[in-house]
Tab-separated table of C-alpha atoms in Angstrom:
chain	number	residue	atom	x	y	z
G	1	MET	CA	196.771	-46.580	260.299
G	2	THR	CA	200.320	-47.207	259.687
G	3	PRO	CA	202.945	-45.550	262.123
G	4	GLU	CA	204.240	-43.548	259.065
G	5	LEU	CA	200.717	-42.167	258.372
G	6	MET	CA	200.125	-41.317	262.096
G	7	HIS	CA	203.349	-39.217	262.026
G	8	THR	CA	202.553	-37.484	258.574
G	9	VAL	CA	199.185	-36.621	260.008
G	10	CYS	CA	200.884	-35.137	263.224
G	11	ASP	CA	203.341	-33.240	261.566
G	12	HIS	CA	200.734	-31.931	259.092
G	13	ALA	CA	198.603	-30.800	261.977
G	14	MET	CA	201.259	-28.727	263.781
G	15	GLY	CA	199.797	-29.335	267.154
G	16	ASN	CA	196.480	-28.481	266.325
G	17	TYR	CA	194.120	-30.928	267.730
G	18	ARG	CA	191.271	-29.834	265.565
G	19	ALA	CA	193.199	-30.148	262.370
G	20	LEU	CA	194.461	-33.392	263.517
G	21	THR	CA	191.067	-34.969	264.193
G	22	THR	CA	189.347	-33.271	261.253
G	23	MET	CA	192.252	-34.946	258.846
G	24	ALA	CA	191.929	-38.318	260.693
G	25	ALA	CA	188.068	-38.110	260.019
G	26	GLU	CA	188.476	-37.486	256.389
G	27	LEU	CA	190.895	-40.376	256.296
G	28	LEU	CA	188.894	-42.736	257.976
G	29	ALA	CA	185.693	-41.732	255.746
G	30	ALA	CA	187.739	-42.419	252.597
G	31	ALA	CA	189.026	-45.748	253.822
G	32	ALA	CA	185.503	-46.772	254.476
G	33	GLN	CA	184.283	-45.518	251.539
G	34	ARG	CA	187.067	-47.565	249.543
G	35	GLU	CA	186.577	-50.405	252.122
G	36	LEU	CA	190.213	-50.387	252.861
G	37	VAL	CA	191.563	-52.431	255.720
G	38	GLN	CA	194.761	-50.336	256.328
G	39	LEU	CA	195.051	-46.580	256.191
G	40	ASP	CA	198.710	-45.423	254.682
G	41	GLU	CA	200.222	-42.698	253.274
G	42	LYS	CA	198.898	-43.649	249.706
G	43	LEU	CA	195.275	-42.922	251.074
G	44	TYR	CA	196.889	-39.681	252.629
G	45	LEU	CA	198.161	-38.570	249.146
G	46	ALA	CA	194.952	-39.653	247.462
G	47	VAL	CA	192.732	-37.626	249.792
G	48	PHE	CA	194.802	-34.327	250.440
G	49	THR	CA	196.722	-33.811	247.077
G	50	PRO	CA	195.147	-30.759	245.636
G	51	ARG	CA	193.203	-31.379	242.154
G	52	GLY	CA	193.756	-29.031	239.025
G	53	ASN	CA	196.668	-27.029	237.946
G	54	PRO	CA	199.875	-26.678	239.976
G	55	PRO	CA	201.052	-23.230	240.778
G	56	ALA	CA	203.318	-21.623	238.011
G	57	ARG	CA	206.962	-22.105	238.888
G	58	ALA	CA	210.244	-20.760	237.436
G	59	ALA	CA	212.523	-23.163	235.692
G	60	PRO	CA	215.495	-23.913	237.269
G	61	GLY	CA	218.278	-21.168	236.270
G	62	SER	CA	215.602	-18.911	235.139
G	63	PRO	CA	214.681	-15.552	236.411
G	64	ALA	CA	212.092	-15.530	238.876
G	65	LEU	CA	208.567	-14.483	238.530
G	66	GLU	CA	208.162	-10.662	238.417
G	67	PRO	CA	206.754	-9.451	241.987
G	68	ALA	CA	203.856	-7.803	240.317
G	69	THR	CA	202.510	-11.164	239.072
G	70	MET	CA	202.758	-12.851	242.558
G	71	LYS	CA	200.669	-10.155	244.335
G	72	SER	CA	197.915	-11.518	246.542
G	73	SER	CA	194.518	-9.770	246.844
G	74	ARG	CA	194.798	-9.624	250.558
G	75	HIS	CA	197.904	-7.348	250.511
G	76	HIS	CA	196.322	-4.327	248.646
G	77	PRO	CA	196.656	-1.292	250.533
G	78	ILE	CA	193.337	0.090	252.117
G	79	GLU	CA	192.176	3.502	251.159
G	80	PHE	CA	190.753	5.674	253.747
G	81	PRO	CA	188.709	8.774	252.878
G	82	SER	CA	190.351	12.181	253.225
G	83	SER	CA	189.740	13.623	256.767
G	84	SER	CA	187.757	16.591	255.545
G	85	ALA	CA	185.317	14.223	253.929
G	86	THR	CA	185.078	12.184	256.935
G	87	ARG	CA	184.441	15.136	259.149
G	88	ALA	CA	181.670	16.579	256.664
G	89	ARG	CA	179.981	12.959	256.687
G	90	HIS	CA	180.282	12.693	260.391
G	91	THR	CA	178.888	16.391	261.110
G	92	SER	CA	175.948	15.738	258.719
G	93	SER	CA	175.069	12.426	260.227
G	94	THR	CA	174.982	13.848	263.802
G	95	SER	CA	173.190	16.917	263.100
G	96	SER	CA	170.276	14.687	261.375
G	97	THR	CA	169.982	12.778	264.332
G	98	ARG	CA	169.611	15.478	266.891
């Protein structure tokens, strides 16, 4: 493994030893499969570059994407039932268990 690749893998792991060893194992497996003698940054890019369409980006100088198009599904507000419905459900479930 080249010193540059060691530095890249350590930086990418950000102090997480599990991530570091997982990435190193994936690189070693890919190198063995390709029968490579030296692990380098070219292999790193081949193994860890995402495949598929790149994310949409606004062209330089153009207005940014609308915030509505960039919403993530994990940021949707959680809806809770009204307190009276919760009380009614709780009352009916506790009375049926007695």
